[in-house]
JSON list of C-alpha atoms in Angstrom, two decimals:
[
{"chain": "A", "resi": 1, "resn": "THR", "atom": "CA", "xyz": [-8.76, -5.14, -10.29]},
{"chain": "A", "resi": 2, "resn": "GLN", "atom": "CA", "xyz": [-7.25, -1.96, -11.23]},
{"chain": "A", "resi": 3, "resn": "LEU", "atom": "CA", "xyz": [-3.72, -1.51, -11.45]},
{"chain": "A", "resi": 4, "resn": "LEU", "atom": "CA", "xyz": [-1.47, 1.48, -11.95]},
{"chain": "A", "resi": 5, "resn": "GLU", "atom": "CA", "xyz": [2.00, 0.53, -13.26]},
{"chain": "A", "resi": 6, "resn": "GLN", "atom": "CA", "xyz": [4.73, 3.21, -12.55]},
{"chain": "A", "resi": 7, "resn": "SER", "atom": "CA", "xyz": [7.94, 3.24, -14.16]},
{"chain": "A", "resi": 8, "resn": "PRO", "atom": "CA", "xyz": [10.92, 3.20, -13.67]},
{"chain": "A", "resi": 9, "resn": "GLN", "atom": "CA", "xyz": [11.16, 2.07, -10.14]},
{"chain": "A", "resi": 10, "resn": "PHE", "atom": "CA", "xyz": [14.52, 3.54, -9.34]},
{"chain": "A", "resi": 11, "resn": "LEU", "atom": "CA", "xyz": [16.32, 6.45, -11.32]},
{"chain": "A", "resi": 12, "resn": "SER", "atom": "CA", "xyz": [19.60, 7.79, -10.44]},
{"chain": "A", "resi": 13, "resn": "ILE", "atom": "CA", "xyz": [20.71, 10.91, -12.82]},
{"chain": "A", "resi": 14, "resn": "GLN", "atom": "CA", "xyz": [23.27, 13.71, -12.92]},
{"chain": "A", "resi": 15, "resn": "GLU", "atom": "CA", "xyz": [22.26, 17.45, -12.07]},
{"chain": "A", "resi": 16, "resn": "GLY", "atom": "CA", "xyz": [20.96, 18.98, -15.23]},
{"chain": "A", "resi": 17, "resn": "GLU", "atom": "CA", "xyz": [19.61, 16.02, -16.94]},
{"chain": "A", "resi": 18, "resn": "ASN", "atom": "CA", "xyz": [15.99, 15.60, -18.01]},
{"chain": "A", "resi": 19, "resn": "LEU", "atom": "CA", "xyz": [13.80, 12.55, -17.02]},
{"chain": "A", "resi": 20, "resn": "THR", "atom": "CA", "xyz": [10.21, 11.19, -17.34]},
{"chain": "A", "resi": 21, "resn": "VAL", "atom": "CA", "xyz": [8.32, 8.96, -14.99]},
{"chain": "A", "resi": 22, "resn": "TYR", "atom": "CA", "xyz": [5.46, 6.97, -16.39]},
{"chain": "A", "resi": 23, "resn": "CYS", "atom": "CA", "xyz": [2.07, 5.75, -14.99]},
{"chain": "A", "resi": 24, "resn": "ASN", "atom": "CA", "xyz": [0.07, 3.44, -17.22]},
{"chain": "A", "resi": 25, "resn": "SER", "atom": "CA", "xyz": [-3.06, 1.44, -16.74]},
{"chain": "A", "resi": 26, "resn": "SER", "atom": "CA", "xyz": [-5.54, -0.45, -18.76]},
{"chain": "A", "resi": 27, "resn": "SER", "atom": "CA", "xyz": [-8.38, 1.24, -16.90]},
{"chain": "A", "resi": 28, "resn": "VAL", "atom": "CA", "xyz": [-9.79, 4.74, -17.23]},
{"chain": "A", "resi": 29, "resn": "PHE", "atom": "CA", "xyz": [-9.44, 7.07, -14.24]},
{"chain": "A", "resi": 30, "resn": "SER", "atom": "CA", "xyz": [-11.62, 10.23, -13.53]},
{"chain": "A", "resi": 31, "resn": "SER", "atom": "CA", "xyz": [-8.54, 11.98, -12.40]},
{"chain": "A", "resi": 32, "resn": "LEU", "atom": "CA", "xyz": [-4.79, 11.14, -11.58]},
{"chain": "A", "resi": 33, "resn": "GLN", "atom": "CA", "xyz": [-2.60, 12.80, -8.89]},
{"chain": "A", "resi": 34, "resn": "TRP", "atom": "CA", "xyz": [1.12, 12.96, -8.45]},
{"chain": "A", "resi": 35, "resn": "TYR", "atom": "CA", "xyz": [2.60, 13.04, -4.87]},
{"chain": "A", "resi": 36, "resn": "ARG", "atom": "CA", "xyz": [5.91, 13.31, -3.66]},
{"chain": "A", "resi": 37, "resn": "GLN", "atom": "CA", "xyz": [6.97, 11.48, -0.45]},
{"chain": "A", "resi": 38, "resn": "GLU", "atom": "CA", "xyz": [9.91, 12.08, 1.91]},
{"chain": "A", "resi": 39, "resn": "PRO", "atom": "CA", "xyz": [11.23, 9.50, 4.30]},
{"chain": "A", "resi": 40, "resn": "GLY", "atom": "CA", "xyz": [8.94, 9.34, 7.40]},
{"chain": "A", "resi": 41, "resn": "GLU", "atom": "CA", "xyz": [6.45, 11.58, 5.92]},
{"chain": "A", "resi": 42, "resn": "GLY", "atom": "CA", "xyz": [3.20, 11.34, 4.07]},
{"chain": "A", "resi": 43, "resn": "PRO", "atom": "CA", "xyz": [2.55, 11.85, 0.43]},
{"chain": "A", "resi": 44, "resn": "VAL", "atom": "CA", "xyz": [2.39, 15.55, -0.61]},
{"chain": "A", "resi": 45, "resn": "LEU", "atom": "CA", "xyz": [0.34, 16.54, -3.41]},
{"chain": "A", "resi": 46, "resn": "LEU", "atom": "CA", "xyz": [2.15, 17.84, -6.61]},
{"chain": "A", "resi": 47, "resn": "VAL", "atom": "CA", "xyz": [-0.73, 18.06, -8.96]},
{"chain": "A", "resi": 48, "resn": "THR", "atom": "CA", "xyz": [-4.28, 16.65, -9.96]},
{"chain": "A", "resi": 49, "resn": "VAL", "atom": "CA", "xyz": [-4.97, 16.13, -13.63]},
{"chain": "A", "resi": 50, "resn": "VAL", "atom": "CA", "xyz": [-8.53, 15.65, -14.54]},
{"chain": "A", "resi": 51, "resn": "THR", "atom": "CA", "xyz": [-9.07, 16.13, -18.44]},
{"chain": "A", "resi": 52, "resn": "GLY", "atom": "CA", "xyz": [-7.82, 13.90, -21.21]},
{"chain": "A", "resi": 53, "resn": "GLY", "atom": "CA", "xyz": [-4.76, 15.44, -22.78]},
{"chain": "A", "resi": 54, "resn": "GLU", "atom": "CA", "xyz": [-4.32, 17.87, -20.05]},
{"chain": "A", "resi": 55, "resn": "VAL", "atom": "CA", "xyz": [-0.81, 19.32, -19.53]},
{"chain": "A", "resi": 56, "resn": "LYS", "atom": "CA", "xyz": [0.09, 21.12, -16.14]},
{"chain": "A", "resi": 57, "resn": "LYS", "atom": "CA", "xyz": [3.47, 22.65, -15.35]},
{"chain": "A", "resi": 58, "resn": "LEU", "atom": "CA", "xyz": [4.99, 23.45, -12.06]},
{"chain": "A", "resi": 59, "resn": "LYS", "atom": "CA", "xyz": [8.32, 25.04, -12.36]},
{"chain": "A", "resi": 60, "resn": "ARG", "atom": "CA", "xyz": [10.47, 22.57, -14.04]},
{"chain": "A", "resi": 61, "resn": "LEU", "atom": "CA", "xyz": [7.94, 19.75, -13.66]},
{"chain": "A", "resi": 62, "resn": "THR", "atom": "CA", "xyz": [5.58, 18.88, -16.55]},
{"chain": "A", "resi": 63, "resn": "PHE", "atom": "CA", "xyz": [2.48, 16.52, -15.85]},
{"chain": "A", "resi": 64, "resn": "GLN", "atom": "CA", "xyz": [0.51, 15.22, -18.70]},
{"chain": "A", "resi": 65, "resn": "PHE", "atom": "CA", "xyz": [-2.57, 13.01, -18.52]},
{"chain": "A", "resi": 66, "resn": "GLY", "atom": "CA", "xyz": [-3.33, 10.89, -21.67]},
{"chain": "A", "resi": 67, "resn": "ASP", "atom": "CA", "xyz": [-5.98, 11.35, -23.84]},
{"chain": "A", "resi": 68, "resn": "ALA", "atom": "CA", "xyz": [-7.92, 8.29, -22.90]},
{"chain": "A", "resi": 69, "resn": "ARG", "atom": "CA", "xyz": [-7.50, 8.91, -19.15]},
{"chain": "A", "resi": 70, "resn": "LYS", "atom": "CA", "xyz": [-5.47, 5.73, -18.71]},
{"chain": "A", "resi": 71, "resn": "ASP", "atom": "CA", "xyz": [-1.83, 7.04, -18.49]},
{"chain": "A", "resi": 72, "resn": "SER", "atom": "CA", "xyz": [0.13, 9.96, -17.12]},
{"chain": "A", "resi": 73, "resn": "SER", "atom": "CA", "xyz": [3.77, 11.31, -17.10]},
{"chain": "A", "resi": 74, "resn": "LEU", "atom": "CA", "xyz": [5.91, 13.43, -15.13]},
{"chain": "A", "resi": 75, "resn": "HIS", "atom": "CA", "xyz": [8.74, 15.15, -16.94]},
{"chain": "A", "resi": 76, "resn": "ILE", "atom": "CA", "xyz": [11.49, 16.92, -15.00]},
{"chain": "A", "resi": 77, "resn": "THR", "atom": "CA", "xyz": [13.79, 19.41, -16.69]},
{"chain": "A", "resi": 78, "resn": "ALA", "atom": "CA", "xyz": [17.18, 20.07, -15.52]},
{"chain": "A", "resi": 79, "resn": "ALA", "atom": "CA", "xyz": [16.75, 17.85, -12.57]},
{"chain": "A", "resi": 80, "resn": "GLN", "atom": "CA", "xyz": [18.28, 19.51, -9.29]},
{"chain": "A", "resi": 81, "resn": "PRO", "atom": "CA", "xyz": [19.57, 17.66, -6.25]},
{"chain": "A", "resi": 82, "resn": "GLY", "atom": "CA", "xyz": [16.52, 18.94, -4.43]},
{"chain": "A", "resi": 83, "resn": "ASP", "atom": "CA", "xyz": [14.34, 16.74, -6.72]},
{"chain": "A", "resi": 84, "resn": "THR", "atom": "CA", "xyz": [15.60, 13.81, -4.99]},
{"chain": "A", "resi": 85, "resn": "GLY", "atom": "CA", "xyz": [12.76, 11.66, -3.63]},
{"chain": "A", "resi": 86, "resn": "LEU", "atom": "CA", "xyz": [9.90, 9.19, -4.20]},
{"chain": "A", "resi": 87, "resn": "TYR", "atom": "CA", "xyz": [7.22, 10.19, -6.66]},
{"chain": "A", "resi": 88, "resn": "LEU", "atom": "CA", "xyz": [3.95, 8.30, -6.70]},
{"chain": "A", "resi": 89, "resn": "CYS", "atom": "CA", "xyz": [1.15, 8.41, -9.01]},
{"chain": "A", "resi": 90, "resn": "ALA", "atom": "CA", "xyz": [-2.48, 7.61, -7.88]},
{"chain": "A", "resi": 91, "resn": "GLY", "atom": "CA", "xyz": [-5.67, 7.59, -9.73]},
{"chain": "A", "resi": 92, "resn": "VAL", "atom": "CA", "xyz": [-9.27, 7.74, -8.79]},
{"chain": "A", "resi": 93, "resn": "SER", "atom": "CA", "xyz": [-11.40, 5.24, -10.84]},
{"chain": "A", "resi": 94, "resn": "ALA", "atom": "CA", "xyz": [-14.04, 6.28, -13.28]},
{"chain": "A", "resi": 95, "resn": "GLY", "atom": "CA", "xyz": [-17.05, 5.32, -11.08]},
{"chain": "A", "resi": 96, "resn": "ASN", "atom": "CA", "xyz": [-18.81, 6.48, -7.84]},
{"chain": "A", "resi": 97, "resn": "ASN", "atom": "CA", "xyz": [-15.97, 5.60, -5.42]},
{"chain": "A", "resi": 98, "resn": "ARG", "atom": "CA", "xyz": [-13.32, 8.00, -4.45]},
{"chain": "A", "resi": 99, "resn": "LYS", "atom": "CA", "xyz": [-10.42, 5.68, -3.45]},
{"chain": "A", "resi": 100, "resn": "LEU", "atom": "CA", "xyz": [-6.94, 6.20, -4.83]},
{"chain": "A", "resi": 101, "resn": "ILE", "atom": "CA", "xyz": [-5.40, 3.56, -6.66]},
{"chain": "A", "resi": 102, "resn": "TRP", "atom": "CA", "xyz": [-1.53, 3.74, -6.26]},
{"chain": "A", "resi": 103, "resn": "GLY", "atom": "CA", "xyz": [1.46, 3.17, -8.42]},
{"chain": "A", "resi": 104, "resn": "LEU", "atom": "CA", "xyz": [4.75, 1.59, -6.68]},
{"chain": "A", "resi": 105, "resn": "GLY", "atom": "CA", "xyz": [6.55, 4.81, -6.93]},
{"chain": "A", "resi": 106, "resn": "THR", "atom": "CA", "xyz": [9.67, 6.08, -8.50]},
{"chain": "A", "resi": 107, "resn": "SER", "atom": "CA", "xyz": [12.76, 6.69, -6.30]},
{"chain": "A", "resi": 108, "resn": "LEU", "atom": "CA", "xyz": [14.65, 9.52, -7.85]},
{"chain": "A", "resi": 109, "resn": "ALA", "atom": "CA", "xyz": [18.34, 10.24, -7.03]},
{"chain": "A", "resi": 110, "resn": "VAL", "atom": "CA", "xyz": [19.88, 13.49, -8.57]},
{"chain": "A", "resi": 111, "resn": "ASN", "atom": "CA", "xyz": [23.52, 13.58, -7.85]},
{"chain": "A", "resi": 112, "resn": "PRO", "atom": "CA", "xyz": [25.38, 16.90, -7.91]},
{"chain": "B", "resi": 1, "resn": "GLU", "atom": "CA", "xyz": [-2.02, 25.76, 5.83]},
{"chain": "B", "resi": 2, "resn": "PRO", "atom": "CA", "xyz": [-4.49, 23.21, 7.48]},
{"chain": "B", "resi": 3, "resn": "GLU", "atom": "CA", "xyz": [-2.93, 19.67, 7.84]},
{"chain": "B", "resi": 4, "resn": "VAL", "atom": "CA", "xyz": [-3.82, 16.26, 8.69]},
{"chain": "B", "resi": 5, "resn": "THR", "atom": "CA", "xyz": [-2.24, 15.18, 11.89]},
{"chain": "B", "resi": 6, "resn": "GLN", "atom": "CA", "xyz": [-1.79, 11.64, 13.23]},
{"chain": "B", "resi": 7, "resn": "THR", "atom": "CA", "xyz": [-0.83, 10.14, 16.40]},
{"chain": "B", "resi": 8, "resn": "PRO", "atom": "CA", "xyz": [1.18, 8.42, 17.35]},
{"chain": "B", "resi": 9, "resn": "SER", "atom": "CA", "xyz": [4.13, 8.60, 14.68]},
{"chain": "B", "resi": 10, "resn": "HIS", "atom": "CA", "xyz": [5.39, 5.03, 15.71]},
{"chain": "B", "resi": 11, "resn": "GLN", "atom": "CA", "xyz": [3.54, 2.26, 17.83]},
{"chain": "B", "resi": 12, "resn": "VAL", "atom": "CA", "xyz": [5.06, -0.88, 18.86]},
{"chain": "B", "resi": 13, "resn": "THR", "atom": "CA", "xyz": [2.50, -3.48, 20.03]},
{"chain": "B", "resi": 14, "resn": "GLN", "atom": "CA", "xyz": [2.67, -7.25, 21.06]},
{"chain": "B", "resi": 15, "resn": "MET", "atom": "CA", "xyz": [0.83, -9.63, 18.52]},
{"chain": "B", "resi": 16, "resn": "GLY", "atom": "CA", "xyz": [-2.73, -10.09, 19.61]},
{"chain": "B", "resi": 17, "resn": "GLN", "atom": "CA", "xyz": [-2.99, -6.83, 21.11]},
{"chain": "B", "resi": 18, "resn": "GLU", "atom": "CA", "xyz": [-5.44, -4.19, 20.09]},
{"chain": "B", "resi": 19, "resn": "VAL", "atom": "CA", "xyz": [-4.13, -0.98, 18.69]},
{"chain": "B", "resi": 20, "resn": "ILE", "atom": "CA", "xyz": [-6.03, 2.36, 17.95]},
{"chain": "B", "resi": 21, "resn": "LEU", "atom": "CA", "xyz": [-4.55, 4.75, 15.50]},
{"chain": "B", "resi": 22, "resn": "ARG", "atom": "CA", "xyz": [-5.57, 8.42, 15.60]},
{"chain": "B", "resi": 23, "resn": "CYS", "atom": "CA", "xyz": [-6.20, 11.02, 12.89]},
{"chain": "B", "resi": 24, "resn": "VAL", "atom": "CA", "xyz": [-7.33, 14.55, 13.04]},
{"chain": "B", "resi": 25, "resn": "PRO", "atom": "CA", "xyz": [-8.52, 15.58, 9.53]},
{"chain": "B", "resi": 26, "resn": "ILE", "atom": "CA", "xyz": [-8.78, 19.03, 8.17]},
{"chain": "B", "resi": 27, "resn": "SER", "atom": "CA", "xyz": [-11.76, 20.67, 9.88]},
{"chain": "B", "resi": 28, "resn": "ASN", "atom": "CA", "xyz": [-14.07, 21.37, 7.05]},
{"chain": "B", "resi": 29, "resn": "HIS", "atom": "CA", "xyz": [-13.42, 18.04, 5.12]},
{"chain": "B", "resi": 30, "resn": "LEU", "atom": "CA", "xyz": [-16.10, 15.44, 4.57]},
{"chain": "B", "resi": 31, "resn": "TYR", "atom": "CA", "xyz": [-14.53, 12.38, 3.49]},
{"chain": "B", "resi": 32, "resn": "PHE", "atom": "CA", "xyz": [-11.90, 10.32, 5.33]},
{"chain": "B", "resi": 33, "resn": "TYR", "atom": "CA", "xyz": [-9.61, 7.60, 4.60]},
{"chain": "B", "resi": 34, "resn": "TRP", "atom": "CA", "xyz": [-7.32, 4.96, 5.83]},
{"chain": "B", "resi": 35, "resn": "TYR", "atom": "CA", "xyz": [-4.51, 3.86, 3.79]},
{"chain": "B", "resi": 36, "resn": "ARG", "atom": "CA", "xyz": [-1.47, 1.49, 4.49]},
{"chain": "B", "resi": 37, "resn": "GLN", "atom": "CA", "xyz": [1.73, 0.99, 3.06]},
{"chain": "B", "resi": 38, "resn": "ILE", "atom": "CA", "xyz": [3.90, -2.43, 3.81]},
{"chain": "B", "resi": 39, "resn": "LEU", "atom": "CA", "xyz": [7.47, -1.64, 3.29]},
{"chain": "B", "resi": 40, "resn": "GLY", "atom": "CA", "xyz": [8.39, -1.93, -0.24]},
{"chain": "B", "resi": 41, "resn": "GLN", "atom": "CA", "xyz": [5.00, -2.44, -1.35]},
{"chain": "B", "resi": 42, "resn": "LYS", "atom": "CA", "xyz": [2.37, -0.19, -2.99]},
{"chain": "B", "resi": 43, "resn": "VAL", "atom": "CA", "xyz": [0.09, 2.08, -0.99]},
{"chain": "B", "resi": 44, "resn": "GLU", "atom": "CA", "xyz": [-3.16, 0.15, -0.28]},
{"chain": "B", "resi": 45, "resn": "PHE", "atom": "CA", "xyz": [-6.60, 1.54, 0.19]},
{"chain": "B", "resi": 46, "resn": "LEU", "atom": "CA", "xyz": [-8.22, 0.39, 3.59]},
{"chain": "B", "resi": 47, "resn": "VAL", "atom": "CA", "xyz": [-11.60, 2.31, 3.98]},
{"chain": "B", "resi": 48, "resn": "SER", "atom": "CA", "xyz": [-13.27, 5.36, 3.22]},
{"chain": "B", "resi": 49, "resn": "PHE", "atom": "CA", "xyz": [-15.82, 7.23, 5.58]},
{"chain": "B", "resi": 50, "resn": "TYR", "atom": "CA", "xyz": [-18.60, 9.59, 4.81]},
{"chain": "B", "resi": 51, "resn": "ASN", "atom": "CA", "xyz": [-21.43, 10.97, 6.87]},
{"chain": "B", "resi": 52, "resn": "ASN", "atom": "CA", "xyz": [-20.63, 8.84, 9.85]},
{"chain": "B", "resi": 53, "resn": "GLU", "atom": "CA", "xyz": [-20.48, 5.66, 8.02]},
{"chain": "B", "resi": 54, "resn": "ILE", "atom": "CA", "xyz": [-18.25, 3.51, 5.93]},
{"chain": "B", "resi": 55, "resn": "SER", "atom": "CA", "xyz": [-18.54, 4.30, 2.21]},
{"chain": "B", "resi": 56, "resn": "GLU", "atom": "CA", "xyz": [-16.20, 1.82, 0.87]},
{"chain": "B", "resi": 57, "resn": "LYS", "atom": "CA", "xyz": [-13.85, -0.90, 2.10]},
{"chain": "B", "resi": 58, "resn": "SER", "atom": "CA", "xyz": [-11.20, -3.20, 0.78]},
{"chain": "B", "resi": 59, "resn": "GLU", "atom": "CA", "xyz": [-10.72, -6.87, 1.12]},
{"chain": "B", "resi": 60, "resn": "ILE", "atom": "CA", "xyz": [-7.89, -6.13, 3.56]},
{"chain": "B", "resi": 61, "resn": "PHE", "atom": "CA", "xyz": [-10.48, -4.29, 6.12]},
{"chain": "B", "resi": 62, "resn": "ASP", "atom": "CA", "xyz": [-11.82, -7.40, 7.65]},
{"chain": "B", "resi": 63, "resn": "ASP", "atom": "CA", "xyz": [-13.64, -7.85, 10.90]},
{"chain": "B", "resi": 64, "resn": "GLN", "atom": "CA", "xyz": [-10.44, -7.02, 12.75]},
{"chain": "B", "resi": 65, "resn": "PHE", "atom": "CA", "xyz": [-10.51, -3.48, 11.62]},
{"chain": "B", "resi": 66, "resn": "SER", "atom": "CA", "xyz": [-13.00, -0.98, 12.60]},
{"chain": "B", "resi": 67, "resn": "VAL", "atom": "CA", "xyz": [-13.17, 3.06, 12.20]},
{"chain": "B", "resi": 68, "resn": "GLU", "atom": "CA", "xyz": [-14.92, 5.53, 14.20]},
{"chain": "B", "resi": 69, "resn": "ARG", "atom": "CA", "xyz": [-15.43, 9.16, 14.26]},
{"chain": "B", "resi": 70, "resn": "PRO", "atom": "CA", "xyz": [-16.29, 9.60, 17.86]},
{"chain": "B", "resi": 71, "resn": "ASP", "atom": "CA", "xyz": [-16.44, 13.42, 18.42]},
{"chain": "B", "resi": 72, "resn": "GLY", "atom": "CA", "xyz": [-16.59, 15.11, 15.09]},
{"chain": "B", "resi": 73, "resn": "SER", "atom": "CA", "xyz": [-12.77, 15.89, 14.98]},
{"chain": "B", "resi": 74, "resn": "ASN", "atom": "CA", "xyz": [-10.85, 12.72, 15.55]},
{"chain": "B", "resi": 75, "resn": "PHE", "atom": "CA", "xyz": [-10.96, 9.93, 13.02]},
{"chain": "B", "resi": 76, "resn": "THR", "atom": "CA", "xyz": [-9.55, 6.46, 14.45]},
{"chain": "B", "resi": 77, "resn": "LEU", "atom": "CA", "xyz": [-8.69, 2.92, 13.03]},
{"chain": "B", "resi": 78, "resn": "LYS", "atom": "CA", "xyz": [-8.82, 0.22, 15.32]},
{"chain": "B", "resi": 79, "resn": "ILE", "atom": "CA", "xyz": [-7.27, -3.14, 14.72]},
{"chain": "B", "resi": 80, "resn": "ARG", "atom": "CA", "xyz": [-8.67, -5.75, 17.36]},
{"chain": "B", "resi": 81, "resn": "SER", "atom": "CA", "xyz": [-6.16, -8.53, 17.45]},
{"chain": "B", "resi": 82, "resn": "THR", "atom": "CA", "xyz": [-2.97, -7.43, 15.54]},
{"chain": "B", "resi": 83, "resn": "LYS", "atom": "CA", "xyz": [-1.08, -9.81, 13.43]},
{"chain": "B", "resi": 84, "resn": "LEU", "atom": "CA", "xyz": [2.69, -9.78, 12.19]},
{"chain": "B", "resi": 85, "resn": "GLU", "atom": "CA", "xyz": [1.45, -8.74, 8.89]},
{"chain": "B", "resi": 86, "resn": "ASP", "atom": "CA", "xyz": [-0.20, -5.80, 10.06]},
{"chain": "B", "resi": 87, "resn": "SER", "atom": "CA", "xyz": [3.31, -4.09, 10.44]},
{"chain": "B", "resi": 88, "resn": "ALA", "atom": "CA", "xyz": [2.96, -1.08, 8.01]},
{"chain": "B", "resi": 89, "resn": "MET", "atom": "CA", "xyz": [2.84, 2.65, 7.82]},
{"chain": "B", "resi": 90, "resn": "TYR", "atom": "CA", "xyz": [-0.75, 3.61, 8.11]},
{"chain": "B", "resi": 91, "resn": "PHE", "atom": "CA", "xyz": [-1.83, 6.93, 6.42]},
{"chain": "B", "resi": 92, "resn": "CYS", "atom": "CA", "xyz": [-5.09, 8.88, 7.09]},
{"chain": "B", "resi": 93, "resn": "ALA", "atom": "CA", "xyz": [-6.27, 11.30, 4.36]},
{"chain": "B", "resi": 94, "resn": "SER", "atom": "CA", "xyz": [-9.18, 13.67, 4.20]},
{"chain": "B", "resi": 95, "resn": "GLN", "atom": "CA", "xyz": [-10.85, 15.34, 1.23]},
{"chain": "B", "resi": 96, "resn": "THR", "atom": "CA", "xyz": [-13.52, 18.14, 0.78]},
{"chain": "B", "resi": 97, "resn": "GLY", "atom": "CA", "xyz": [-16.94, 17.14, -0.71]},
{"chain": "B", "resi": 98, "resn": "VAL", "atom": "CA", "xyz": [-16.11, 18.36, -3.88]},
{"chain": "B", "resi": 99, "resn": "TRP", "atom": "CA", "xyz": [-15.62, 15.66, -6.62]},
{"chain": "B", "resi": 100, "resn": "ASN", "atom": "CA", "xyz": [-11.76, 15.43, -7.86]},
{"chain": "B", "resi": 101, "resn": "GLN", "atom": "CA", "xyz": [-10.44, 17.46, -5.12]},
{"chain": "B", "resi": 102, "resn": "PRO", "atom": "CA", "xyz": [-7.33, 15.92, -4.04]},
{"chain": "B", "resi": 103, "resn": "GLN", "atom": "CA", "xyz": [-6.91, 14.00, -0.60]},
{"chain": "B", "resi": 104, "resn": "HIS", "atom": "CA", "xyz": [-4.90, 15.35, 2.04]},
{"chain": "B", "resi": 105, "resn": "PHE", "atom": "CA", "xyz": [-2.37, 13.05, 3.79]},
{"chain": "B", "resi": 106, "resn": "GLY", "atom": "CA", "xyz": [-1.04, 13.03, 7.26]},
{"chain": "B", "resi": 107, "resn": "ASP", "atom": "CA", "xyz": [2.66, 11.92, 8.12]},
{"chain": "B", "resi": 108, "resn": "GLY", "atom": "CA", "xyz": [1.24, 8.23, 8.91]},
{"chain": "B", "resi": 109, "resn": "THR", "atom": "CA", "xyz": [1.88, 6.04, 11.91]},
{"chain": "B", "resi": 110, "resn": "ARG", "atom": "CA", "xyz": [4.46, 3.35, 11.65]},
{"chain": "B", "resi": 111, "resn": "LEU", "atom": "CA", "xyz": [2.88, 0.24, 13.40]},
{"chain": "B", "resi": 112, "resn": "SER", "atom": "CA", "xyz": [5.26, -2.43, 14.36]},
{"chain": "B", "resi": 113, "resn": "ILE", "atom": "CA", "xyz": [3.90, -5.61, 15.62]},
{"chain": "B", "resi": 114, "resn": "LEU", "atom": "CA", "xyz": [6.34, -7.99, 17.51]}
]
């Protein structure tokens, strides 16, 4: 059974601080996606990483896919209160299926 | 931007009753999915659907569950005889036919079984 371990589960920081969220697995993924989910809504895609070692930037968010495609990180620089929310990683296993394997999520609170 | 829509947003049903959750995927997408999220737990894959048939299903997706694409636009999940443990958020997602393109999610249906 493939698992994605996401950490930390909860994070409360002050505005302006930096943070990193991690997703780790012992399995290889063909791609990994990061989503953000607001209460009462579905997950909204932030980014997809496909190539081992790939780095993608989305304003103050930096996403990295591990060289072996088993892990990924999300780094937020100078966090803002508007970054508050639930961040989820989800991977597509390296096989013929397309289902997403999900992490538990990181609930981020950025305090003004 | 096209989006996946789900109805109803909240469904309350007595245990043992049948429930149908509805989804309208993005119109040019070819792959369709149902996931569920029990409160406090990970999002779990239920089933994927392509070319009018199930392409993969999880252990959760037992004989009580079925999916259908009755009219080329709607994609439904039916639970025949609901149990208390079926209470969860149910998310529909759709995806183009291109490998590694992301899945796009609806806002979910909150299913509460009494």
